[in-house]
mmCIF file of C-alpha atoms in Angstrom:
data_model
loop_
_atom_site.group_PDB
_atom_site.id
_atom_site.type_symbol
_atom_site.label_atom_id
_atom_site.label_comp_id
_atom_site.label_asym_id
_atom_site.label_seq_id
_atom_site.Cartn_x
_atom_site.Cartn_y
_atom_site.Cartn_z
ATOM 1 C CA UNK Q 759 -110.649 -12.548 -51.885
ATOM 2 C CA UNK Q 760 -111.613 -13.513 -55.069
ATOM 3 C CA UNK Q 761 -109.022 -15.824 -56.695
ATOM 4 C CA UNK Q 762 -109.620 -14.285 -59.983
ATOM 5 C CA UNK Q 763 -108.652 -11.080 -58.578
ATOM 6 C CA UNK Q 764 -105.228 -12.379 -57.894
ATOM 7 C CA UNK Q 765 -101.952 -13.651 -58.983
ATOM 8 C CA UNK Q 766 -103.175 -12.464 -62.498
ATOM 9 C CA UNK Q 767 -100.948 -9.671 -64.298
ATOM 10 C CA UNK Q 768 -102.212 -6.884 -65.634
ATOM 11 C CA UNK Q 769 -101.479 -3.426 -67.143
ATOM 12 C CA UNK Q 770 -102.408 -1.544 -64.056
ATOM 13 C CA UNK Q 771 -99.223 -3.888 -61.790
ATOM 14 C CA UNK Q 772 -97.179 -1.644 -64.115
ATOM 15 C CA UNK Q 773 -99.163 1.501 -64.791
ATOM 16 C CA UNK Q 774 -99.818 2.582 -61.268
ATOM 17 C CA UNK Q 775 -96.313 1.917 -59.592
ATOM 18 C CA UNK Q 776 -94.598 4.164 -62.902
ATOM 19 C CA UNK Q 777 -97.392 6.684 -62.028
ATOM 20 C CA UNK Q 778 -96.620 7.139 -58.591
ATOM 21 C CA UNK Q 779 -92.619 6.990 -59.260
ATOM 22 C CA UNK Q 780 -93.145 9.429 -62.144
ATOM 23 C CA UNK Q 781 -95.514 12.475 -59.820
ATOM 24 C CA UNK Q 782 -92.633 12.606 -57.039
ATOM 25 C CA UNK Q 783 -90.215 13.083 -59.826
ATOM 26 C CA UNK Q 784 -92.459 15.782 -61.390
ATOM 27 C CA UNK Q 785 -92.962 17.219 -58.294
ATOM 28 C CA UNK Q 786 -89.313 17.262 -57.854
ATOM 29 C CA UNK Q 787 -88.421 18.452 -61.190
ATOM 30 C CA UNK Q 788 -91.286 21.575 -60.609
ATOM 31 C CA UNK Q 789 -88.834 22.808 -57.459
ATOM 32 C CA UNK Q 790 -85.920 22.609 -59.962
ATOM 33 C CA UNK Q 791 -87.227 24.376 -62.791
ATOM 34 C CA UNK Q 792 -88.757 27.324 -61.297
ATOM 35 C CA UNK Q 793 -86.469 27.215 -57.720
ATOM 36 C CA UNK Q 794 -89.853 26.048 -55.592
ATOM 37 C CA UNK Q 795 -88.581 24.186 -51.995
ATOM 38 C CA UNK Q 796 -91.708 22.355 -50.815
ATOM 39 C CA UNK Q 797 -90.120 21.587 -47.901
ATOM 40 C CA UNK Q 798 -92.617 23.698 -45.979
ATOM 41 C CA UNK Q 799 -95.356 21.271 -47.086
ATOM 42 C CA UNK Q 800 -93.609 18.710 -44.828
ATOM 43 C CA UNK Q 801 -94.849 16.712 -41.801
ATOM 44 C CA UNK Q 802 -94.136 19.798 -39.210
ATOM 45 C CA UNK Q 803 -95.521 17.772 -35.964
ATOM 46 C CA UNK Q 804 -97.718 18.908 -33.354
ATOM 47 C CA UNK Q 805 -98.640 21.633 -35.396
ATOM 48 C CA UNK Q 806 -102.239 22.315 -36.874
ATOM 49 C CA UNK Q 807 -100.046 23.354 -40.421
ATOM 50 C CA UNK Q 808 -97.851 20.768 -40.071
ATOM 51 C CA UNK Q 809 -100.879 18.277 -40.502
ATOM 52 C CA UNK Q 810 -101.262 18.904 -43.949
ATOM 53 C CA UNK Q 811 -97.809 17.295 -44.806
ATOM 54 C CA UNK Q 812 -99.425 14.444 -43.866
ATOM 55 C CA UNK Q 813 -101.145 14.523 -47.823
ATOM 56 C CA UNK Q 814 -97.887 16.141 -49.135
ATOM 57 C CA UNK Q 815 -94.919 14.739 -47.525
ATOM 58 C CA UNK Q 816 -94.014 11.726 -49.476
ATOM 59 C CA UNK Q 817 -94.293 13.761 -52.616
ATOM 60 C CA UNK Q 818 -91.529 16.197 -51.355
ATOM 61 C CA UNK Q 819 -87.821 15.087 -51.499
ATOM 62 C CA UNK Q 820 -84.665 16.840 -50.080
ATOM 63 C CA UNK Q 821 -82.559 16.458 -52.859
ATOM 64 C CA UNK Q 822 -81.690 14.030 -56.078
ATOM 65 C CA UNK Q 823 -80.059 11.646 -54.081
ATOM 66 C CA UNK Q 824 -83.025 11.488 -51.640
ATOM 67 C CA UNK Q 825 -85.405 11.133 -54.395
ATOM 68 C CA UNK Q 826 -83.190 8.267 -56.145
ATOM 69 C CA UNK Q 827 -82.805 5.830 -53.340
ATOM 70 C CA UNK Q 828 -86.824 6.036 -52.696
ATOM 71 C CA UNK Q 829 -87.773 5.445 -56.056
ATOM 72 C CA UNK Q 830 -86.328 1.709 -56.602
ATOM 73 C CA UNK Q 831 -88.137 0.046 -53.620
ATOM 74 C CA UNK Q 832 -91.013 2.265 -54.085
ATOM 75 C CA UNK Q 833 -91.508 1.050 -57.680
ATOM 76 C CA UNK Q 834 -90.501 -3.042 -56.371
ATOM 77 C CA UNK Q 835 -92.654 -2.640 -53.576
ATOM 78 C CA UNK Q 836 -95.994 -1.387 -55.266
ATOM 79 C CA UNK Q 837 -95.654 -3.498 -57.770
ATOM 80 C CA UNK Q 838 -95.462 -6.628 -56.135
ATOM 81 C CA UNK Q 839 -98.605 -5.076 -53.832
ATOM 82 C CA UNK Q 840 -100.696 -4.745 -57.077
ATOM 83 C CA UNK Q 841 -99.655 -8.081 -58.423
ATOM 84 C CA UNK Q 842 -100.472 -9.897 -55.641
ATOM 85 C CA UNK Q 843 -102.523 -7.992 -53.089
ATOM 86 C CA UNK Q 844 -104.485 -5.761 -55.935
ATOM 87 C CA UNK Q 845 -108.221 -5.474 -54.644
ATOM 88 C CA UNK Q 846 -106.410 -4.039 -51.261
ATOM 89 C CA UNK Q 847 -103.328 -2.116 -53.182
ATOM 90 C CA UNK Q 848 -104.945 1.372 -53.027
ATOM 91 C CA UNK Q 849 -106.082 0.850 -49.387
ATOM 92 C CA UNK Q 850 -102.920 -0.257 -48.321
ATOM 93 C CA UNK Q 851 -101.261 2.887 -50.091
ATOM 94 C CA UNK Q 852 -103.792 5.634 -49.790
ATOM 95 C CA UNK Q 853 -104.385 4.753 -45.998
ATOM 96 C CA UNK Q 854 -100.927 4.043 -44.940
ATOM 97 C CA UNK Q 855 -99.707 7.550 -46.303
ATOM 98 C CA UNK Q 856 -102.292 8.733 -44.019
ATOM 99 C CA UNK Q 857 -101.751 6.889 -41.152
ATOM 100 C CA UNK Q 858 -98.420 6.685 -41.136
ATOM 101 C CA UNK Q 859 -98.117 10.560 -41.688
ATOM 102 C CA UNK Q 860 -100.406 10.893 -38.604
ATOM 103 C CA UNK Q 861 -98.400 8.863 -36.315
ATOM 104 C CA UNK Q 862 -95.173 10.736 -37.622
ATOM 105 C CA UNK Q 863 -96.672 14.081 -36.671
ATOM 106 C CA UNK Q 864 -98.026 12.867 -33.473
ATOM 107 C CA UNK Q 865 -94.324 11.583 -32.252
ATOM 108 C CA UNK Q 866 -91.772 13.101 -34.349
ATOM 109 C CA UNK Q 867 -89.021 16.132 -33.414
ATOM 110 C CA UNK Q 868 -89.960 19.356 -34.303
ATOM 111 C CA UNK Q 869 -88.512 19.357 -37.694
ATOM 112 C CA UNK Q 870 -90.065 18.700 -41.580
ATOM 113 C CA UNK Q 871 -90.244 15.058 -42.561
ATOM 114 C CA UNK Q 872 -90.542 14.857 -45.753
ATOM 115 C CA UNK Q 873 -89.869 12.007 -48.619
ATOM 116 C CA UNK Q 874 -91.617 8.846 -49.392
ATOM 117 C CA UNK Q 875 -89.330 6.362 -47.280
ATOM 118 C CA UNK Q 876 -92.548 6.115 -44.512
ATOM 119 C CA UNK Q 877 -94.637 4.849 -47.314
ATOM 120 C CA UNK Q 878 -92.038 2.557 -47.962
ATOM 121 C CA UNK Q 879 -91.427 0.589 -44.559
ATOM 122 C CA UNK Q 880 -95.222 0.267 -44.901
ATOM 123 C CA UNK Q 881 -94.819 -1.457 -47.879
ATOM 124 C CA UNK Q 882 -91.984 -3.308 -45.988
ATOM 125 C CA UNK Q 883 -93.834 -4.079 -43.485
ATOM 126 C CA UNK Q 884 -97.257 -5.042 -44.900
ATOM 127 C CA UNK Q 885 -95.603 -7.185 -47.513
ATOM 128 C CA UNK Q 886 -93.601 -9.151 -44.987
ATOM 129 C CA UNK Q 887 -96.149 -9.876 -41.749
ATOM 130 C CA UNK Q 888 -99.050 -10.425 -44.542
ATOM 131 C CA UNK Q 889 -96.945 -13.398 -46.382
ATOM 132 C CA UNK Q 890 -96.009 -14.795 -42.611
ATOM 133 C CA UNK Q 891 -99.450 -14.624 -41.598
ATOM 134 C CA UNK Q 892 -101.344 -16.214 -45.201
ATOM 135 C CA UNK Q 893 -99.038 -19.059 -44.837
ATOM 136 C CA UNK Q 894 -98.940 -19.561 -48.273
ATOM 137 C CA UNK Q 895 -96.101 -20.762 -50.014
ATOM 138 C CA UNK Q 896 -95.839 -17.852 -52.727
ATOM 139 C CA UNK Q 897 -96.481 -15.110 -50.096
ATOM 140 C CA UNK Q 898 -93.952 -16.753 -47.602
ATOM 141 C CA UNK Q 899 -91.424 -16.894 -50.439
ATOM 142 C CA UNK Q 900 -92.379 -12.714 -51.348
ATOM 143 C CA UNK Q 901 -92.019 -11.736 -47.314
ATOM 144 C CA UNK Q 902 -88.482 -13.453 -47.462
ATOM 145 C CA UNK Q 903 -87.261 -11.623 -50.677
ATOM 146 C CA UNK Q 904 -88.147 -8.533 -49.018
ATOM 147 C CA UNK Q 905 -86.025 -8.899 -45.914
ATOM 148 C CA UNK Q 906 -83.223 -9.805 -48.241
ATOM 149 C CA UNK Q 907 -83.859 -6.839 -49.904
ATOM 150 C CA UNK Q 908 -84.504 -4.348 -47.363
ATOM 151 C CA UNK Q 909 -83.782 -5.930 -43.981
ATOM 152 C CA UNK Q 910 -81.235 -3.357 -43.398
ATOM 153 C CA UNK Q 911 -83.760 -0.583 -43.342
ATOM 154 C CA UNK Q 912 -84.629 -1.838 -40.145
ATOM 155 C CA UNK Q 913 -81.874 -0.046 -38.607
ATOM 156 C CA UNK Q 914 -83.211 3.375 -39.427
ATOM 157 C CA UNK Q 915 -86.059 2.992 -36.866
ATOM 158 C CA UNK Q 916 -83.990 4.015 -34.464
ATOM 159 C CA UNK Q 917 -82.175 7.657 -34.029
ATOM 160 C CA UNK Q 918 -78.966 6.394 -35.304
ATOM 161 C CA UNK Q 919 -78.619 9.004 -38.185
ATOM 162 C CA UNK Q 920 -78.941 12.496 -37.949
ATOM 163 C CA UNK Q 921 -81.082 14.472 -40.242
ATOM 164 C CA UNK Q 922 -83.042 11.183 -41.204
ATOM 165 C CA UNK Q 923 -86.332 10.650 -39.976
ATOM 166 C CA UNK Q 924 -86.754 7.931 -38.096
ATOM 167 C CA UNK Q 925 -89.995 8.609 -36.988
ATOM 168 C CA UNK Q 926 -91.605 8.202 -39.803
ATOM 169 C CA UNK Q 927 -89.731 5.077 -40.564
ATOM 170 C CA UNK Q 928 -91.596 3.705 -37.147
ATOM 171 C CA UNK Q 929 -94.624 5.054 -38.550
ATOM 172 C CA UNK Q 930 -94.348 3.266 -41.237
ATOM 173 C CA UNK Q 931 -93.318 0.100 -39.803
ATOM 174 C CA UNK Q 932 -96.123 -0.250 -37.348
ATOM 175 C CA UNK Q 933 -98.426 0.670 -39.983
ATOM 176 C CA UNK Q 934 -98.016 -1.852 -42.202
ATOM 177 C CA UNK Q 935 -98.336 -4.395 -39.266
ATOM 178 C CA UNK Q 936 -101.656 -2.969 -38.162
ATOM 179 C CA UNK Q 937 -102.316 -3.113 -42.255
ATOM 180 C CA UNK Q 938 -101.955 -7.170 -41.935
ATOM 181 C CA UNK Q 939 -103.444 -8.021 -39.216
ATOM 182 C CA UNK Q 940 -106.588 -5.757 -40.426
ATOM 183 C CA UNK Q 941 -106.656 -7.775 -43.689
ATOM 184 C CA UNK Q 942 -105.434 -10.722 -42.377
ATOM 185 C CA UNK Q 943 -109.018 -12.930 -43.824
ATOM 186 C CA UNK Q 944 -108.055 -11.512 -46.918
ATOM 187 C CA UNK Q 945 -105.448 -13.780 -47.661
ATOM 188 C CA UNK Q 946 -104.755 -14.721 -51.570
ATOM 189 C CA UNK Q 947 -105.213 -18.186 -52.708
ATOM 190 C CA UNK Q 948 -103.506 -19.732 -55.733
ATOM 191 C CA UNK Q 949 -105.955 -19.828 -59.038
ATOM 192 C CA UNK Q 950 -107.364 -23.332 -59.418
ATOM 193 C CA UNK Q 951 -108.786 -25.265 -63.099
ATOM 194 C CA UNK Q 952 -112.239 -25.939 -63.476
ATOM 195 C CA UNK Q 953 -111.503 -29.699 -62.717
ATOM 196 C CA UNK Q 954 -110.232 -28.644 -59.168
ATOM 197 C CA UNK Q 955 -112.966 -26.575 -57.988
ATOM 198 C CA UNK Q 956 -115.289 -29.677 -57.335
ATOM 199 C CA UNK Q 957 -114.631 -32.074 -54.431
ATOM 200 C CA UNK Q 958 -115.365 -34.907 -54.930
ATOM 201 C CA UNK Q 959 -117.573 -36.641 -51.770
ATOM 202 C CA UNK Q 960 -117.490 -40.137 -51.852
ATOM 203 C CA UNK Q 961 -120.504 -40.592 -49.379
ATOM 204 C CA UNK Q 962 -122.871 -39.037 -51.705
ATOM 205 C CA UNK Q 963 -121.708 -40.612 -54.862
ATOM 206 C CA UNK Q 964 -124.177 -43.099 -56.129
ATOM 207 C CA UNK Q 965 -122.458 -46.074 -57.112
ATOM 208 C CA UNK Q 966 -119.216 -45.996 -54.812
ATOM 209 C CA UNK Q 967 -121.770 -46.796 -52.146
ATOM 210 C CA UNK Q 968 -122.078 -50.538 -53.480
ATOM 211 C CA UNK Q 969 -118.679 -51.185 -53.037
ATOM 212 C CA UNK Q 970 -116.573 -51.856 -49.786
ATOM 213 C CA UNK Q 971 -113.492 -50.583 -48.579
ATOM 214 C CA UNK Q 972 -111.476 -53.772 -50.207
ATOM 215 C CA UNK Q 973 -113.553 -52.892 -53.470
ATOM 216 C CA UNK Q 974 -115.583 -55.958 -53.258
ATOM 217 C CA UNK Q 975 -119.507 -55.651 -54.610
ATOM 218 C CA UNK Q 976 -122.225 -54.766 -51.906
ATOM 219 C CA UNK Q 977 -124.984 -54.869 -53.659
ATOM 220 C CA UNK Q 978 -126.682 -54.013 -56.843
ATOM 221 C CA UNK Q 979 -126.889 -50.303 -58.337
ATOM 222 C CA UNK Q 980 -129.782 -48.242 -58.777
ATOM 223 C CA UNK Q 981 -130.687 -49.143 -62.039
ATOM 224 C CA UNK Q 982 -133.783 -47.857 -63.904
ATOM 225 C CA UNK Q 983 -134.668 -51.329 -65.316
ATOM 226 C CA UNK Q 984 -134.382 -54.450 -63.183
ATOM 227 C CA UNK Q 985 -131.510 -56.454 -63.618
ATOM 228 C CA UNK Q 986 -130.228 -59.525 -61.321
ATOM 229 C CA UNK Q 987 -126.900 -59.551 -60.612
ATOM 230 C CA UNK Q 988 -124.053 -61.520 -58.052
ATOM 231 C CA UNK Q 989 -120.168 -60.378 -57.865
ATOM 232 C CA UNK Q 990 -119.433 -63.012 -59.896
ATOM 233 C CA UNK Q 991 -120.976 -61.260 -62.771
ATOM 234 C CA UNK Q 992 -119.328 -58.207 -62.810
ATOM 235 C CA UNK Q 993 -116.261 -58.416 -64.864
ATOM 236 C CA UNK Q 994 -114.906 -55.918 -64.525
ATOM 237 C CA UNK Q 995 -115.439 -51.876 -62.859
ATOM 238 C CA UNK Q 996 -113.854 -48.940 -63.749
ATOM 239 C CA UNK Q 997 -114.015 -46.247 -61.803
ATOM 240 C CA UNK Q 998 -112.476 -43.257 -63.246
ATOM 241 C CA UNK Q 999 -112.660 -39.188 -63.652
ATOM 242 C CA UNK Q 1000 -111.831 -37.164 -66.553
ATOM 243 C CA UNK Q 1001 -110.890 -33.703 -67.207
ATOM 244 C CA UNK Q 1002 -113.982 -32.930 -68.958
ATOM 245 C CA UNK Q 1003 -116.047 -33.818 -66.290
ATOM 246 C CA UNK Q 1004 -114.835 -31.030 -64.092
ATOM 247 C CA UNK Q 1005 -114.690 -33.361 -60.913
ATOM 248 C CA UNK Q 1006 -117.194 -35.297 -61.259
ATOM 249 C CA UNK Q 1007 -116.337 -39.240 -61.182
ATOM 250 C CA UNK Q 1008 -117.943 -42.240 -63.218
ATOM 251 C CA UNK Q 1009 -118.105 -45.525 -62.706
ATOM 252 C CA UNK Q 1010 -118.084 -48.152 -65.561
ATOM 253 C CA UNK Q 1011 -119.901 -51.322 -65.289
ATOM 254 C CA UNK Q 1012 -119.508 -54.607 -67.156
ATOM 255 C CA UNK Q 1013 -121.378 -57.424 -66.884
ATOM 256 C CA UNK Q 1014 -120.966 -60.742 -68.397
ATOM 257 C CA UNK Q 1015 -123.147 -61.999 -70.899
ATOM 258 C CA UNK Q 1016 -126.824 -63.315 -69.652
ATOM 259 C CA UNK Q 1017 -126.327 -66.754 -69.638
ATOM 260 C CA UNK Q 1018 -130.130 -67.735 -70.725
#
């Protein structure tokens, strides 16, 4: 990745997570005003219909209540994916509703799954193994405010709810690990200043050579004119690097006064 092309905000961090939030509630506010259930456009698994909830399911919501408690970490979750994972955001979200929905009609009950809480525990799930696995500091720190915030959905993997899907859930949650360790090399770096994006290699730096580890003069530099000279007259060196130079170092040289 590009470290311009992260850790920078934008318009879009904002723009695309209220545009997804505000289509399910359109969608959702359609079935209300004319008395549409899209239920039908569910994940129906095993079935060659039911495949094209895949697409629609996480559009569709049971109820107002459904809807509500998807919304929140939909709209924390996809914006912390575009703010710090944007040149994979739509991947992660365009493939994982696919994926996911795939999986969920390949193993769930013969019932419609609907609602957007499988693209969620991708999100979950993505955002958490991808911080553990950059081993960066910032994305360590995001993967631990998620389980704070949603560790508890880990319980709704299992069957222990009736009328919720967990299915999907595991969908989801195995998706978003397959998601990081597929972009695992992509792993955001922090932004650095011009001055840090030069090393600085003290084998091939021309005068550094003449000294020894202790500092004390080798022998004389490369000089374009000739010009005899013992450590004794050397008064003093400064070796030193500036901002402006962008990494590159300088060393001063001052010689005492020809004695002829």
């Amino acid at each position: 990745m590009n470290s311009k092309d992260q850790f920078q905000f934008s318009k879009g961090v904002i723009l695309y997570p209220v545009f997804f939030v505000l289509l399910i509630w359109l969608i959702f506010s359609l079935e209300i005003r004319f008395g549409i259930n899209f239920t039908e456009y569910g994940i129906y698994p095993q079935t060659l219909k039911g495949l094209r909830g895949v697409l629609f399911s996480p559009f569709i919501h049971s109820g107002i209540s459904h809807l509500y408690h998807n919304t929140i970490p939909l709209f924390v979750l996809t914006t912390a994916l575009f703010y710090f994972y944007r040149p994979i955001a739509w991947k992660v979200i365009i493939y994982g509703i696919l994926l996911s929905g795939f999986i969920t009609w390949s193993i769930g009950r013969p019932s419609y799954h609907i609602g957007a809480s499988g693209l969620i525990y991708v999100l979950v799930s993505f955002t958490f193994f991808k911080g553990i696995f950059a081993k960066y500091y910032r994305l360590i720190a995001l993967s631990l405010l998620v389980i704070f915030l949603y560790g508890g959905m880990i319980w709704y993997v299992f069957p222990i709810e009736a009328g919720v899907s967990w299915e999907g859930h595991t969908a989801g949650l195995l998706t978003g690990l397959i998601f990081a360790l597929i972009f695992r090399k992509e792993i955001a770096k922090p932004k650095k200043f011009a001055w840090e994006e030069e090393s600085f290699n003290e084998e091939e730096d021309p005068f550094l050579k003449h000294f020894d580890e202790n500092g004390n003069f080798i022998e004389l530099p490369d000089m374009e004119t000739e010009l005899e000279a013992t450590t004794e007259d050397v008064l003093n060196v400064d070796y030193s690097m500036t901002r402006e130079q962008e990494g590159r170092a300088t060393i001063h040289y001052t010689f005492k006064p020809n004695k002829d």
